Amino acid sequence: AYNEWAYEYTQENTERLYFGGLLPMQNPEFAVEEVYRLAGRGCRLALIRPMDAFGNFPIQPRYEPVWNALEDTGLVYGMHPFPAIGLPRPPGYSEQYSAGELIRRTIATSDLRHTFMGNVQNFQAEASLWVTMVLMSGFFERHPKINAAVFEASSTWISFLVDECDKAYKLHRNDRQMPPLK
């Protein structure tokens, strides 16, 4: 429904407005269908949370068809953090927590209620965990045609994080149990 609304909204001025579609990552097969449907509508961007509604991070093998579809269509993979705090867990939810959820739990249990912690740090934590996972897992080696963007998480932390990933890889590349990174 959101994707339809966003498409219709941008039809007011297609020279100036374009939409980013949301992908239902809890169902990779449907997400693939939605990628192709969105691309057919002129969409340029597919927004995805760092983890799906079941607590799964999208670098898991079950999501490979989604990444293949994004490469095939050229849609940008837009990671948008969204710490889903206090929502009921669906059946089948894995006991993983996003970085944002862990920060929210810390705020709640330590009484550190502060705008920076709640509105800024949790978004940056989710985004930095996602960046680390896609860089260090070999995601971009498996999907070299994907263009990715991080939304609503500032950017001051990213150069530090990329440097740290590079250092860690150089120090530990001989111990990796995964294919080499470029």
Short mmCIF file of N, CA, C and O in Angstrom, two decimals, residues 34-149:
data_model
loop_
_atom_site.label_atom_id
_atom_site.label_comp_id
_atom_site.label_asym_id
_atom_site.label_seq_id
_atom_site.Cartn_x
_atom_site.Cartn_y
_atom_site.Cartn_z
N GLU A 34 8.32 -7.68 -5.73
CA GLU A 34 8.13 -6.24 -5.52
C GLU A 34 9.28 -5.44 -6.16
O GLU A 34 9.04 -4.36 -6.68
N VAL A 35 10.50 -5.97 -6.14
CA VAL A 35 11.62 -5.29 -6.79
C VAL A 35 11.31 -5.08 -8.27
O VAL A 35 11.44 -3.96 -8.80
N TYR A 36 10.87 -6.13 -8.94
CA TYR A 36 10.58 -6.02 -10.37
C TYR A 36 9.36 -5.13 -10.63
O TYR A 36 9.34 -4.36 -11.59
N ARG A 37 8.36 -5.21 -9.76
CA ARG A 37 7.18 -4.36 -9.92
C ARG A 37 7.57 -2.89 -9.75
O ARG A 37 7.17 -2.02 -10.54
N LEU A 38 8.37 -2.59 -8.73
CA LEU A 38 8.80 -1.22 -8.48
C LEU A 38 9.66 -0.70 -9.63
O LEU A 38 9.49 0.44 -10.07
N ALA A 39 10.57 -1.52 -10.11
CA ALA A 39 11.43 -1.10 -11.22
C ALA A 39 10.58 -0.77 -12.45
O ALA A 39 10.86 0.20 -13.16
N GLY A 40 9.55 -1.56 -12.67
CA GLY A 40 8.64 -1.30 -13.79
C GLY A 40 7.88 0.00 -13.66
O GLY A 40 7.41 0.56 -14.65
N ARG A 41 7.77 0.49 -12.44
CA ARG A 41 7.08 1.76 -12.18
C ARG A 41 8.04 2.95 -12.18
O ARG A 41 7.66 4.06 -11.84
N GLY A 42 9.31 2.70 -12.46
CA GLY A 42 10.28 3.79 -12.49
C GLY A 42 10.94 4.07 -11.16
O GLY A 42 11.65 5.07 -11.01
N CYS A 43 10.71 3.22 -10.18
CA CYS A 43 11.34 3.39 -8.88
C CYS A 43 12.87 3.26 -9.03
O CYS A 43 13.36 2.49 -9.84
N ARG A 44 13.61 4.02 -8.24
CA ARG A 44 15.07 3.98 -8.32
C ARG A 44 15.71 3.39 -7.07
O ARG A 44 16.91 3.16 -7.05
N LEU A 45 14.93 3.19 -6.02
CA LEU A 45 15.49 2.86 -4.72
C LEU A 45 14.60 1.89 -3.97
O LEU A 45 13.39 2.08 -3.92
N ALA A 46 15.20 0.85 -3.37
CA ALA A 46 14.47 -0.09 -2.53
C ALA A 46 14.97 0.06 -1.10
O ALA A 46 16.15 -0.18 -0.82
N LEU A 47 14.10 0.50 -0.21
CA LEU A 47 14.46 0.71 1.19
C LEU A 47 14.28 -0.57 1.99
O LEU A 47 13.24 -1.24 1.88
N ILE A 48 15.30 -0.89 2.77
CA ILE A 48 15.31 -2.13 3.55
C ILE A 48 15.86 -1.81 4.93
O ILE A 48 16.83 -1.09 5.07
N ARG A 49 15.23 -2.38 5.95
CA ARG A 49 15.76 -2.25 7.32
C ARG A 49 17.00 -3.13 7.47
O ARG A 49 17.16 -4.11 6.75
N PRO A 50 17.84 -2.84 8.45
CA PRO A 50 19.03 -3.68 8.67
C PRO A 50 18.68 -5.13 9.03
O PRO A 50 19.47 -6.02 8.83
N MET A 51 17.50 -5.35 9.60
CA MET A 51 17.05 -6.71 9.89
C MET A 51 15.56 -6.78 9.63
O MET A 51 14.85 -5.79 9.70
N ASP A 52 15.08 -8.00 9.28
CA ASP A 52 13.67 -8.13 8.93
C ASP A 52 12.80 -8.26 10.18
O ASP A 52 13.28 -8.23 11.31
N ALA A 53 11.50 -8.42 9.96
CA ALA A 53 10.55 -8.49 11.07
C ALA A 53 10.75 -9.72 11.95
O ALA A 53 10.23 -9.77 13.06
N PHE A 54 11.51 -10.69 11.49
CA PHE A 54 11.78 -11.89 12.27
C PHE A 54 13.14 -11.86 12.95
O PHE A 54 13.59 -12.84 13.51
N GLY A 55 13.86 -10.73 12.85
CA GLY A 55 15.15 -10.61 13.51
C GLY A 55 16.31 -11.15 12.69
O GLY A 55 17.39 -11.36 13.21
N ASN A 56 16.10 -11.37 11.39
CA ASN A 56 17.16 -11.90 10.53
C ASN A 56 17.87 -10.76 9.82
O ASN A 56 17.24 -9.85 9.30
N PHE A 57 19.20 -10.83 9.80
CA PHE A 57 19.98 -9.85 9.06
C PHE A 57 19.98 -10.24 7.58
O PHE A 57 20.13 -11.41 7.24
N PRO A 58 19.84 -9.28 6.68
CA PRO A 58 19.66 -9.59 5.26
C PRO A 58 20.89 -10.11 4.52
O PRO A 58 20.82 -10.31 3.33
N ILE A 59 22.00 -10.35 5.20
CA ILE A 59 23.12 -10.95 4.48
C ILE A 59 23.03 -12.47 4.49
O ILE A 59 23.88 -13.14 3.92
N GLN A 60 22.01 -13.02 5.11
CA GLN A 60 21.84 -14.47 5.14
C GLN A 60 21.50 -14.99 3.75
O GLN A 60 20.90 -14.29 2.93
N PRO A 61 21.87 -16.24 3.46
CA PRO A 61 21.68 -16.80 2.11
C PRO A 61 20.24 -16.75 1.59
O PRO A 61 20.04 -16.63 0.38
N ARG A 62 19.26 -16.79 2.43
CA ARG A 62 17.86 -16.79 1.96
C ARG A 62 17.49 -15.53 1.20
O ARG A 62 16.51 -15.48 0.49
N TYR A 63 18.30 -14.45 1.38
CA TYR A 63 18.01 -13.18 0.71
C TYR A 63 18.74 -13.01 -0.61
O TYR A 63 18.55 -11.99 -1.27
N GLU A 64 19.54 -13.96 -1.02
CA GLU A 64 20.30 -13.83 -2.26
C GLU A 64 19.42 -13.50 -3.47
O GLU A 64 19.81 -12.68 -4.29
N PRO A 65 18.23 -14.10 -3.61
CA PRO A 65 17.38 -13.72 -4.76
C PRO A 65 17.01 -12.24 -4.78
O PRO A 65 16.87 -11.64 -5.84
N VAL A 66 16.86 -11.63 -3.60
CA VAL A 66 16.53 -10.20 -3.53
C VAL A 66 17.71 -9.39 -4.07
O VAL A 66 17.52 -8.48 -4.88
N TRP A 67 18.91 -9.73 -3.65
CA TRP A 67 20.09 -8.99 -4.11
C TRP A 67 20.30 -9.19 -5.60
O TRP A 67 20.68 -8.26 -6.30
N ASN A 68 20.03 -10.40 -6.08
CA ASN A 68 20.14 -10.65 -7.52
C ASN A 68 19.15 -9.77 -8.29
O ASN A 68 19.48 -9.23 -9.34
N ALA A 69 17.94 -9.63 -7.76
CA ALA A 69 16.93 -8.81 -8.41
C ALA A 69 17.34 -7.33 -8.40
O ALA A 69 17.14 -6.61 -9.39
N LEU A 70 17.93 -6.86 -7.30
CA LEU A 70 18.39 -5.48 -7.25
C LEU A 70 19.51 -5.24 -8.26
O LEU A 70 19.53 -4.21 -8.94
N GLU A 71 20.41 -6.20 -8.38
CA GLU A 71 21.47 -6.07 -9.40
C GLU A 71 20.87 -6.06 -10.79
O GLU A 71 21.28 -5.27 -11.64
N ASP A 72 19.91 -6.94 -11.02
CA ASP A 72 19.29 -7.05 -12.34
C ASP A 72 18.55 -5.78 -12.75
O ASP A 72 18.60 -5.37 -13.90
N THR A 73 17.89 -5.14 -11.79
CA THR A 73 17.09 -3.95 -12.11
C THR A 73 17.86 -2.64 -11.96
O THR A 73 17.44 -1.63 -12.50
N GLY A 74 18.95 -2.66 -11.21
CA GLY A 74 19.70 -1.43 -10.98
C GLY A 74 19.14 -0.57 -9.86
O GLY A 74 19.64 0.54 -9.63
N LEU A 75 18.11 -1.03 -9.15
CA LEU A 75 17.61 -0.26 -8.02
C LEU A 75 18.70 -0.16 -6.96
O LEU A 75 19.45 -1.11 -6.72
N VAL A 76 18.80 1.00 -6.31
CA VAL A 76 19.75 1.20 -5.23
C VAL A 76 19.23 0.49 -3.98
O VAL A 76 18.03 0.55 -3.67
N TYR A 77 20.11 -0.18 -3.27
CA TYR A 77 19.80 -0.82 -2.00
C TYR A 77 19.93 0.25 -0.92
O TYR A 77 21.02 0.65 -0.56
N GLY A 78 18.82 0.76 -0.45
CA GLY A 78 18.83 1.81 0.56
C GLY A 78 18.55 1.24 1.94
O GLY A 78 17.44 0.81 2.22
N MET A 79 19.57 1.21 2.79
CA MET A 79 19.39 0.72 4.14
C MET A 79 18.89 1.87 5.01
O MET A 79 19.53 2.90 5.10
N HIS A 80 17.74 1.66 5.62
CA HIS A 80 17.16 2.67 6.50
C HIS A 80 16.99 2.07 7.89
O HIS A 80 16.19 1.15 8.07
N PRO A 81 17.76 2.57 8.87
CA PRO A 81 17.60 2.02 10.22
C PRO A 81 16.22 2.34 10.77
O PRO A 81 15.65 3.38 10.48
N PHE A 82 15.71 1.42 11.54
CA PHE A 82 14.42 1.62 12.18
C PHE A 82 14.36 0.72 13.40
O PHE A 82 13.95 -0.43 13.30
N PRO A 83 14.84 1.20 14.54
CA PRO A 83 14.81 0.37 15.74
C PRO A 83 13.37 0.10 16.15
O PRO A 83 12.66 1.00 16.58
N ALA A 84 12.92 -1.11 15.98
CA ALA A 84 11.54 -1.50 16.30
C ALA A 84 11.49 -1.91 17.76
O ALA A 84 11.71 -3.06 18.10
N ILE A 85 11.20 -0.97 18.60
CA ILE A 85 11.25 -1.19 20.04
C ILE A 85 9.87 -1.54 20.57
O ILE A 85 8.89 -0.88 20.26
N GLY A 86 9.82 -2.58 21.37
CA GLY A 86 8.61 -2.91 22.09
C GLY A 86 7.50 -3.51 21.23
O GLY A 86 6.39 -3.65 21.67
N LEU A 87 7.82 -3.87 19.99
CA LEU A 87 6.80 -4.49 19.16
C LEU A 87 6.69 -5.97 19.49
O LEU A 87 7.68 -6.61 19.85
N PRO A 88 5.50 -6.53 19.37
CA PRO A 88 5.37 -7.96 19.62
C PRO A 88 6.20 -8.74 18.61
O PRO A 88 6.30 -8.36 17.44
N ARG A 89 6.80 -9.80 19.05
CA ARG A 89 7.62 -10.64 18.18
C ARG A 89 6.73 -11.68 17.49
O ARG A 89 5.98 -12.38 18.15
N PRO A 90 6.83 -11.78 16.17
CA PRO A 90 6.02 -12.78 15.47
C PRO A 90 6.53 -14.19 15.72
O PRO A 90 7.68 -14.37 16.10
N PRO A 91 5.67 -15.21 15.52
CA PRO A 91 6.14 -16.59 15.65
C PRO A 91 7.31 -16.80 14.68
O PRO A 91 7.29 -16.34 13.56
N GLY A 92 8.35 -17.49 15.16
CA GLY A 92 9.51 -17.74 14.32
C GLY A 92 10.59 -16.69 14.45
O GLY A 92 11.63 -16.78 13.81
N TYR A 93 10.38 -15.70 15.32
CA TYR A 93 11.38 -14.63 15.50
C TYR A 93 12.63 -15.23 16.09
O TYR A 93 12.59 -15.97 17.07
N SER A 94 13.77 -14.91 15.51
CA SER A 94 15.04 -15.37 16.07
C SER A 94 15.39 -14.45 17.24
O SER A 94 14.97 -13.31 17.28
N GLU A 95 16.16 -14.93 18.14
CA GLU A 95 16.50 -14.13 19.32
C GLU A 95 17.69 -13.21 19.05
O GLU A 95 18.60 -13.10 19.84
N GLN A 96 17.68 -12.55 17.92
CA GLN A 96 18.67 -11.55 17.62
C GLN A 96 18.05 -10.19 17.89
O GLN A 96 16.85 -10.01 17.74
N TYR A 97 18.88 -9.24 18.28
CA TYR A 97 18.41 -7.89 18.50
C TYR A 97 19.22 -6.95 17.64
O TYR A 97 20.42 -7.12 17.47
N SER A 98 18.57 -5.94 17.13
CA SER A 98 19.30 -4.93 16.37
C SER A 98 20.10 -4.09 17.35
O SER A 98 19.80 -4.04 18.55
N ALA A 99 21.10 -3.40 16.82
CA ALA A 99 21.90 -2.51 17.66
C ALA A 99 21.02 -1.44 18.30
O ALA A 99 21.20 -1.08 19.46
N GLY A 100 20.05 -0.94 17.55
CA GLY A 100 19.14 0.07 18.08
C GLY A 100 18.31 -0.46 19.23
O GLY A 100 18.06 0.25 20.21
N GLU A 101 17.87 -1.72 19.14
CA GLU A 101 17.11 -2.31 20.24
C GLU A 101 17.96 -2.41 21.51
O GLU A 101 17.47 -2.16 22.60
N LEU A 102 19.22 -2.79 21.34
CA LEU A 102 20.10 -2.90 22.51
C LEU A 102 20.32 -1.54 23.17
O LEU A 102 20.34 -1.43 24.40
N ILE A 103 20.47 -0.50 22.36
CA ILE A 103 20.62 0.84 22.93
C ILE A 103 19.34 1.25 23.65
O ILE A 103 19.39 1.81 24.75
N ARG A 104 18.19 0.98 23.07
CA ARG A 104 16.92 1.31 23.73
C ARG A 104 16.79 0.57 25.06
O ARG A 104 16.32 1.14 26.05
N ARG A 105 17.21 -0.69 25.09
CA ARG A 105 17.15 -1.45 26.35
C ARG A 105 18.08 -0.81 27.39
O ARG A 105 17.74 -0.75 28.56
N THR A 106 19.25 -0.36 26.95
CA THR A 106 20.19 0.29 27.86
C THR A 106 19.58 1.57 28.41
O THR A 106 19.67 1.85 29.61
N ILE A 107 18.96 2.36 27.55
CA ILE A 107 18.31 3.60 27.99
C ILE A 107 17.25 3.29 29.04
O ILE A 107 17.18 3.93 30.08
N ALA A 108 16.42 2.29 28.77
CA ALA A 108 15.31 1.96 29.67
C ALA A 108 15.79 1.44 31.02
O ALA A 108 15.21 1.77 32.06
N THR A 109 16.86 0.63 31.03
CA THR A 109 17.29 0.03 32.29
C THR A 109 18.26 0.88 33.07
O THR A 109 18.46 0.66 34.26
N SER A 110 18.89 1.88 32.44
CA SER A 110 19.86 2.70 33.16
C SER A 110 19.38 4.13 33.38
O SER A 110 20.11 4.94 33.92
N ASP A 111 18.17 4.41 32.92
CA ASP A 111 17.57 5.75 33.07
C ASP A 111 18.42 6.84 32.43
O ASP A 111 18.60 7.91 32.97
N LEU A 112 18.97 6.53 31.24
CA LEU A 112 19.75 7.51 30.46
C LEU A 112 18.89 8.09 29.36
O LEU A 112 19.24 8.06 28.20
N ARG A 113 17.76 8.63 29.72
CA ARG A 113 16.85 9.17 28.73
C ARG A 113 17.41 10.49 28.18
O ARG A 113 17.39 11.50 28.85
N HIS A 114 17.88 10.41 26.98
CA HIS A 114 18.47 11.59 26.36
C HIS A 114 18.19 11.52 24.87
O HIS A 114 18.25 10.46 24.26
N THR A 115 17.90 12.66 24.28
CA THR A 115 17.56 12.71 22.86
C THR A 115 18.66 12.12 21.99
O THR A 115 18.39 11.40 21.04
N PHE A 116 19.91 12.41 22.32
CA PHE A 116 21.01 11.89 21.51
C PHE A 116 21.00 10.37 21.51
O PHE A 116 21.12 9.73 20.47
N MET A 117 20.85 9.78 22.68
CA MET A 117 20.85 8.31 22.77
C MET A 117 19.65 7.72 22.04
O MET A 117 19.78 6.76 21.29
N GLY A 118 18.48 8.29 22.23
CA GLY A 118 17.28 7.70 21.68
C GLY A 118 17.05 7.99 20.22
O GLY A 118 16.53 7.15 19.49
N ASN A 119 17.42 9.18 19.76
CA ASN A 119 17.09 9.56 18.38
C ASN A 119 18.26 9.50 17.43
O ASN A 119 18.07 9.47 16.23
N VAL A 120 19.47 9.56 17.93
CA VAL A 120 20.63 9.60 17.05
C VAL A 120 21.44 8.32 17.15
O VAL A 120 21.70 7.65 16.16
N GLN A 121 21.84 7.99 18.37
CA GLN A 121 22.78 6.87 18.55
C GLN A 121 22.20 5.54 18.08
O GLN A 121 22.91 4.74 17.49
N ASN A 122 20.91 5.31 18.32
CA ASN A 122 20.37 4.02 17.90
C ASN A 122 20.34 3.89 16.37
O ASN A 122 20.58 2.82 15.83
N PHE A 123 20.09 4.97 15.64
CA PHE A 123 20.12 4.92 14.18
C PHE A 123 21.54 4.69 13.69
O PHE A 123 21.78 3.88 12.79
N GLN A 124 22.50 5.40 14.29
CA GLN A 124 23.89 5.22 13.88
C GLN A 124 24.40 3.83 14.22
O GLN A 124 25.16 3.24 13.45
N ALA A 125 23.99 3.28 15.35
CA ALA A 125 24.42 1.93 15.73
C ALA A 125 23.90 0.90 14.74
O ALA A 125 24.63 0.00 14.32
N GLU A 126 22.62 1.00 14.37
CA GLU A 126 22.08 0.05 13.40
C GLU A 126 22.78 0.19 12.05
O GLU A 126 23.12 -0.80 11.41
N ALA A 127 23.01 1.42 11.63
CA ALA A 127 23.65 1.64 10.34
C ALA A 127 25.09 1.15 10.35
O ALA A 127 25.54 0.50 9.39
N SER A 128 25.82 1.41 11.42
CA SER A 128 27.22 0.99 11.45
C SER A 128 27.34 -0.52 11.52
O SER A 128 28.25 -1.10 10.92
N LEU A 129 26.44 -1.18 12.22
CA LEU A 129 26.45 -2.65 12.23
C LEU A 129 26.17 -3.19 10.83
O LEU A 129 26.84 -4.11 10.35
N TRP A 130 25.20 -2.59 10.14
CA TRP A 130 24.89 -3.02 8.78
C TRP A 130 26.08 -2.82 7.85
O TRP A 130 26.45 -3.71 7.09
N VAL A 131 26.72 -1.64 7.91
CA VAL A 131 27.87 -1.37 7.05
C VAL A 131 28.98 -2.38 7.32
O VAL A 131 29.57 -2.95 6.40
N THR A 132 29.26 -2.63 8.59
CA THR A 132 30.30 -3.61 8.94
C THR A 132 29.95 -4.99 8.38
O THR A 132 30.80 -5.67 7.79
N MET A 133 28.70 -5.40 8.54
CA MET A 133 28.30 -6.74 8.07
C MET A 133 28.42 -6.86 6.55
O MET A 133 28.94 -7.86 6.05
N VAL A 134 27.94 -5.86 5.80
CA VAL A 134 28.01 -6.01 4.34
C VAL A 134 29.44 -5.90 3.84
O VAL A 134 29.81 -6.58 2.88
N LEU A 135 30.25 -5.06 4.47
CA LEU A 135 31.64 -4.95 4.02
C LEU A 135 32.44 -6.21 4.35
O LEU A 135 33.17 -6.73 3.51
N MET A 136 32.33 -6.69 5.57
CA MET A 136 33.19 -7.78 6.03
C MET A 136 32.68 -9.17 5.63
O MET A 136 33.43 -10.13 5.68
N SER A 137 31.42 -9.28 5.23
CA SER A 137 30.87 -10.59 4.86
C SER A 137 31.17 -10.97 3.42
O SER A 137 30.92 -12.10 3.02
N GLY A 138 31.65 -10.03 2.63
CA GLY A 138 31.86 -10.32 1.21
C GLY A 138 30.63 -10.05 0.36
O GLY A 138 30.57 -10.44 -0.80
N PHE A 139 29.66 -9.36 0.94
CA PHE A 139 28.41 -9.05 0.23
C PHE A 139 28.68 -8.36 -1.11
O PHE A 139 28.12 -8.73 -2.13
N PHE A 140 29.55 -7.36 -1.10
CA PHE A 140 29.81 -6.61 -2.33
C PHE A 140 30.67 -7.38 -3.32
O PHE A 140 30.64 -7.09 -4.51
N GLU A 141 31.39 -8.37 -2.86
CA GLU A 141 32.10 -9.25 -3.80
C GLU A 141 31.11 -10.16 -4.51
O GLU A 141 31.25 -10.45 -5.69
N ARG A 142 30.10 -10.63 -3.76
CA ARG A 142 29.06 -11.48 -4.36
C ARG A 142 28.11 -10.69 -5.26
O ARG A 142 27.51 -11.24 -6.17
N HIS A 143 27.95 -9.41 -4.96
CA HIS A 143 27.00 -8.56 -5.70
C HIS A 143 27.69 -7.25 -6.11
O HIS A 143 27.33 -6.17 -5.61
N PRO A 144 28.63 -7.33 -7.02
CA PRO A 144 29.42 -6.14 -7.36
C PRO A 144 28.65 -5.04 -8.07
O PRO A 144 29.11 -3.90 -8.11
N LYS A 145 27.48 -5.35 -8.62
CA LYS A 145 26.72 -4.31 -9.33
C LYS A 145 25.74 -3.56 -8.44
O LYS A 145 25.09 -2.63 -8.89
N ILE A 146 25.64 -3.96 -7.18
CA ILE A 146 24.71 -3.28 -6.28
C ILE A 146 25.30 -1.94 -5.84
O ILE A 146 26.45 -1.86 -5.44
N ASN A 147 24.47 -0.91 -5.91
CA ASN A 147 24.79 0.38 -5.32
C ASN A 147 23.99 0.47 -4.03
O ASN A 147 22.80 0.16 -4.02
N ALA A 148 24.64 0.90 -2.96
CA ALA A 148 23.97 0.93 -1.67
C ALA A 148 24.10 2.32 -1.05
O ALA A 148 25.07 3.04 -1.31
N ALA A 149 23.13 2.66 -0.23
CA ALA A 149 23.13 3.95 0.47
C ALA A 149 22.60 3.74 1.88
O ALA A 149 21.75 2.87 2.10
#
